C-alpha atoms as a printed R data frame, in Angstrom:
    type eleno elety resid chain resno       x       y      z
1   ATOM     1    CA   MET     A     1 -21.226  30.509 83.876
2   ATOM     2    CA   ASN     A     2 -17.765  32.721 82.640
3   ATOM     3    CA   ILE     A     3 -14.888  31.220 83.879
4   ATOM     4    CA   CYS     A     4 -11.892  33.345 84.699
5   ATOM     5    CA   PRO     A     5  -8.551  33.040 82.227
6   ATOM     6    CA   ASN     A     6  -6.369  34.349 84.960
7   ATOM     7    CA   CYS     A     7  -7.364  32.618 88.570
8   ATOM     8    CA   GLY     A     8 -10.008  30.022 87.385
9   ATOM     9    CA   LEU     A     9 -12.951  31.652 89.467
10  ATOM    10    CA   ALA     A    10 -16.670  30.811 88.307
11  ATOM    11    CA   ASN     A    11 -18.056  34.210 87.431
12  ATOM    12    CA   ASP     A    12 -21.327  35.412 86.663
13  ATOM    13    CA   PRO     A    13 -21.958  35.166 82.904
14  ATOM    14    CA   ALA     A    14 -23.099  39.008 82.999
15  ATOM    15    CA   ALA     A    15 -19.691  40.174 85.123
16  ATOM    16    CA   ALA     A    16 -17.379  42.398 82.862
17  ATOM    17    CA   ARG     A    17 -14.666  41.744 85.401
18  ATOM    18    CA   CYS     A    18 -13.692  38.793 87.990
19  ATOM    19    CA   ALA     A    19 -14.940  38.877 91.610
20  ATOM    20    CA   ARG     A    20 -11.551  37.736 93.030
21  ATOM    21    CA   CYS     A    21  -8.801  39.206 90.685
22  ATOM    22    CA   GLY     A    22 -10.545  42.051 89.243
23  ATOM    23    CA   GLY     A    23  -9.110  40.802 85.721
24  ATOM    24    CA   PRO     A    24 -11.310  41.321 82.606
25  ATOM    25    CA   MET     A    25 -13.652  38.423 81.389
26  ATOM    26    CA   PRO     A    26 -14.115  36.938 78.073
27  ATOM    27    CA   ALA     A    27 -16.776  38.056 75.879
28  ATOM    28    CA   GLN     A    28 -19.401  34.989 76.354
29  ATOM    29    CA   PRO     A    29 -20.216  33.363 72.880
30  ATOM    30    CA   PRO     A    30 -23.519  33.849 71.609
31  ATOM    31    CA   ALA     A    31 -26.185  31.112 72.679
32  ATOM    32    CA   ASP     A    32 -26.686  28.327 69.731
33  ATOM    33    CA   PRO     A    33 -29.895  28.739 68.060
34  ATOM    34    CA   ARG     A    34 -30.299  25.226 67.633
35  ATOM    35    CA   PRO     A    35 -32.506  23.042 69.677
36  ATOM    36    CA   ALA     A    36 -30.920  20.914 72.488
37  ATOM    37    CA   GLY     A    37 -31.550  17.136 71.768
38  ATOM    38    CA   PRO     A    38 -29.590  14.467 71.094
39  ATOM    39    CA   TYR     A    39 -26.071  15.246 69.292
40  ATOM    40    CA   ALA     A    40 -25.479  14.658 65.779
41  ATOM    41    CA   PRO     A    41 -22.222  15.819 64.369
42  ATOM    42    CA   ALA     A    42 -22.585  18.176 61.452
43  ATOM    43    CA   PHE     A    43 -20.033  16.604 59.449
44  ATOM    44    CA   VAL     A    44 -19.610  13.027 59.415
45  ATOM    45    CA   PRO     A    45 -16.595  11.636 56.864
46  ATOM    46    CA   LYS     A    46 -17.717   8.500 54.475
47  ATOM    47    CA   THR     A    47 -14.859   6.715 55.173
48  ATOM    48    CA   MET     A    48 -15.462   6.321 59.307
49  ATOM    49    CA   PRO     A    49 -15.833   2.275 60.385
50  ATOM    50    CA   PRO     A    50 -19.117   1.224 61.418
51  ATOM    51    CA   VAL     A    51 -19.626   1.434 65.224
52  ATOM    52    CA   GLN     A    52 -18.974  -2.449 66.455
53  ATOM    53    CA   PRO     A    53 -21.274  -3.406 69.298
54  ATOM    54    CA   TYR     A    54 -19.749  -4.264 72.768
55  ATOM    55    CA   VAL     A    55 -18.767  -7.970 73.419
56  ATOM    56    CA   GLN     A    56 -18.002  -8.771 76.973
57  ATOM    57    CA   GLN     A    57 -14.761 -11.058 77.090
58  ATOM    58    CA   PRO     A    58 -15.039 -13.991 79.599
59  ATOM    59    CA   PRO     A    59 -12.777 -13.498 82.305
60  ATOM    60    CA   ILE     A    60  -9.516 -14.112 82.877
61  ATOM    61    CA   LEU     A    61  -8.435 -17.067 85.749
62  ATOM    62    CA   LEU     A    62  -6.055 -15.956 87.831
63  ATOM    63    CA   HIS     A    63  -5.739 -19.335 89.526
64  ATOM    64    CA   LYS     A    64  -3.976 -22.476 87.424
65  ATOM    65    CA   ARG     A    65  -5.307 -25.494 88.333
66  ATOM    66    CA   ALA     A    66  -3.205 -27.772 90.632
67  ATOM    67    CA   PHE     A    67  -1.087 -30.787 90.060
68  ATOM    68    CA   THR     A    68  -2.730 -33.774 90.583
69  ATOM    69    CA   TRP     A    69  -1.222 -37.466 91.859
70  ATOM    70    CA   TRP     A    70  -0.778 -38.534 88.107
71  ATOM    71    CA   ASP     A    71   1.251 -35.672 87.635
72  ATOM    72    CA   VAL     A    72   3.596 -36.479 90.374
73  ATOM    73    CA   CYS     A    73   3.630 -39.699 88.650
74  ATOM    74    CA   THR     A    74   4.590 -38.697 85.084
75  ATOM    75    CA   VAL     A    75   7.778 -36.706 86.336
76  ATOM    76    CA   LEU     A    76   8.434 -39.436 89.021
77  ATOM    77    CA   GLY     A    77   8.075 -41.792 85.916
78  ATOM    78    CA   PHE     A    78  10.456 -39.746 83.493
79  ATOM    79    CA   VAL     A    79  13.249 -39.097 86.480
80  ATOM    80    CA   SER     A    80  13.197 -42.738 86.941
81  ATOM    81    CA   SER     A    81  13.721 -43.710 83.251
82  ATOM    82    CA   ILE     A    82  16.679 -41.273 82.839
83  ATOM    83    CA   LEU     A    83  18.342 -42.511 85.968
84  ATOM    84    CA   GLY     A    84  17.802 -46.106 85.238
85  ATOM    85    CA   PHE     A    85  19.854 -45.658 82.267
86  ATOM    86    CA   PHE     A    86  23.086 -44.858 84.444
87  ATOM    87    CA   PHE     A    87  22.796 -46.990 87.264
88  ATOM    88    CA   ALA     A    88  20.093 -49.876 89.415
89  ATOM    89    CA   SER     A    89  18.773 -50.252 85.853
90  ATOM    90    CA   VAL     A    90  16.636 -53.363 87.085
91  ATOM    91    CA   ALA     A    91  14.489 -51.382 89.370
92  ATOM    92    CA   LEU     A    92  14.459 -47.965 87.959
93  ATOM    93    CA   LEU     A    93  13.595 -49.217 84.421
94  ATOM    94    CA   PRO     A    94  10.437 -50.846 85.571
95  ATOM    95    CA   LEU     A    95   9.434 -48.342 88.061
96  ATOM    96    CA   GLY     A    96   9.585 -45.496 85.121
97  ATOM    97    CA   LEU     A    97   7.426 -47.560 82.998
98  ATOM    98    CA   VAL     A    98   4.676 -48.057 85.169
99  ATOM    99    CA   THR     A    99   4.599 -44.433 86.723
100 ATOM   100    CA   SER     A   100   5.047 -43.188 83.647
101 ATOM   101    CA   VAL     A   101   1.697 -45.311 82.209
102 ATOM   102    CA   LEU     A   102  -0.077 -44.162 85.215
103 ATOM   103    CA   GLY     A   103   0.829 -40.156 85.025
104 ATOM   104    CA   PHE     A   104  -0.580 -40.593 81.424
105 ATOM   105    CA   ARG     A   105  -4.054 -40.223 83.021
106 ATOM   106    CA   GLY     A   106  -2.985 -36.526 84.074
107 ATOM   107    CA   ASP     A   107  -4.086 -33.895 81.610
108 ATOM   108    CA   LYS     A   108  -0.969 -31.372 82.433
109 ATOM   109    CA   THR     A   109   2.217 -33.645 81.670
110 ATOM   110    CA   ARG     A   110   1.097 -36.269 79.344
111 ATOM   111    CA   GLY     A   111   3.799 -35.583 76.569
112 ATOM   112    CA   LEU     A   112   6.163 -36.314 79.437
113 ATOM   113    CA   ALA     A   113   4.444 -39.294 80.377
114 ATOM   114    CA   VAL     A   114   4.685 -40.147 76.569
115 ATOM   115    CA   ALA     A   115   8.671 -39.625 76.649
116 ATOM   116    CA   GLY     A   116   8.992 -41.331 80.029
117 ATOM   117    CA   ILE     A   117   7.406 -44.627 78.364
118 ATOM   118    CA   VAL     A   118   9.475 -44.673 75.360
119 ATOM   119    CA   ILE     A   119  12.527 -44.324 77.434
120 ATOM   120    CA   SER     A   120  11.912 -46.897 80.009
121 ATOM   121    CA   ALA     A   121  10.545 -49.082 77.278
122 ATOM   122    CA   VAL     A   122  13.900 -48.715 75.025
123 ATOM   123    CA   GLY     A   123  16.101 -49.075 78.591
124 ATOM   124    CA   LEU     A   124  14.299 -52.275 79.333
125 ATOM   125    CA   LEU     A   125  14.778 -53.640 75.509
126 ATOM   126    CA   ILE     A   126  18.411 -52.824 75.667
127 ATOM   127    CA   LYS     A   127  18.750 -53.969 79.354
128 ATOM   128    CA   LEU     A   128  16.982 -57.601 78.545
129 ATOM   129    CA   MET     A   129  19.383 -57.654 74.980
130 ATOM   130    CA   LEU     A   130  22.507 -57.365 77.406
131 ATOM   131    CA   ILE     A   131  21.470 -60.207 80.170
132 ATOM   132    CA   LEU     A   132  20.172 -62.643 77.602
133 ATOM   133    CA   ASN     A   133  23.862 -62.069 75.802
134 ATOM   134    CA   GLU     A   134  25.670 -62.337 78.601
135 ATOM   135    CA   ALA     A   135  23.728 -65.676 79.801
136 ATOM   136    CA   ALA     A   136  24.347 -67.038 76.327
137 ATOM   137    CA   PHE     A   137  20.731 -66.993 75.262
138 ATOM   138    CA   LEU     A   138  21.139 -65.250 72.037
139 ATOM   139    CA   PRO     A   139  22.859 -66.524 68.714
140 ATOM   140    CA   ASP     A   140  25.847 -64.943 68.227
141 ATOM   141    CA   TRP     A   141  24.574 -63.296 64.716
142 ATOM   142    CA   PHE     A   142  22.421 -61.845 66.464
143 ATOM   143    CA   THR     A   143  24.018 -59.657 68.516
144 ATOM   144    CA   ASN     A   144  26.986 -59.141 66.495
145 ATOM   145    CA   GLY     A   145  25.353 -59.171 63.293
146 ATOM   146    CA   ILE     A   146  25.086 -61.349 60.494
147 ATOM   147    CA   TRP     A   147  28.360 -60.298 58.702
């Protein structure tokens, strides 16, 4: 097929003028004397990297795993631990410790569970020291230092 450069109509290869617009048709290049077969480029540079085989990538997961009750316990334990330092420490610090320990079984918020456990344990130790100090069960050197 010979394509007209003016209007784009596909004309007969032997036509000298376009059937639609009458414009001159470009000369047809001579036929390729090489036999038809698989394509082999005439020149291949030596610096060309080898072709790597296609490796199918694993599919991208578009949905995320839902939170479990263990993760909810972790968040509840952490929040209870923090709030226990400011008010209702006798109730909130043990609640924070227990729910953080339960929440440690979850796999999404394990670091938050460890933080809740540490904060609750330190808060409970401080509260226990304050209660024992006010009840005069601890010696004076223990709470005020040796010197």
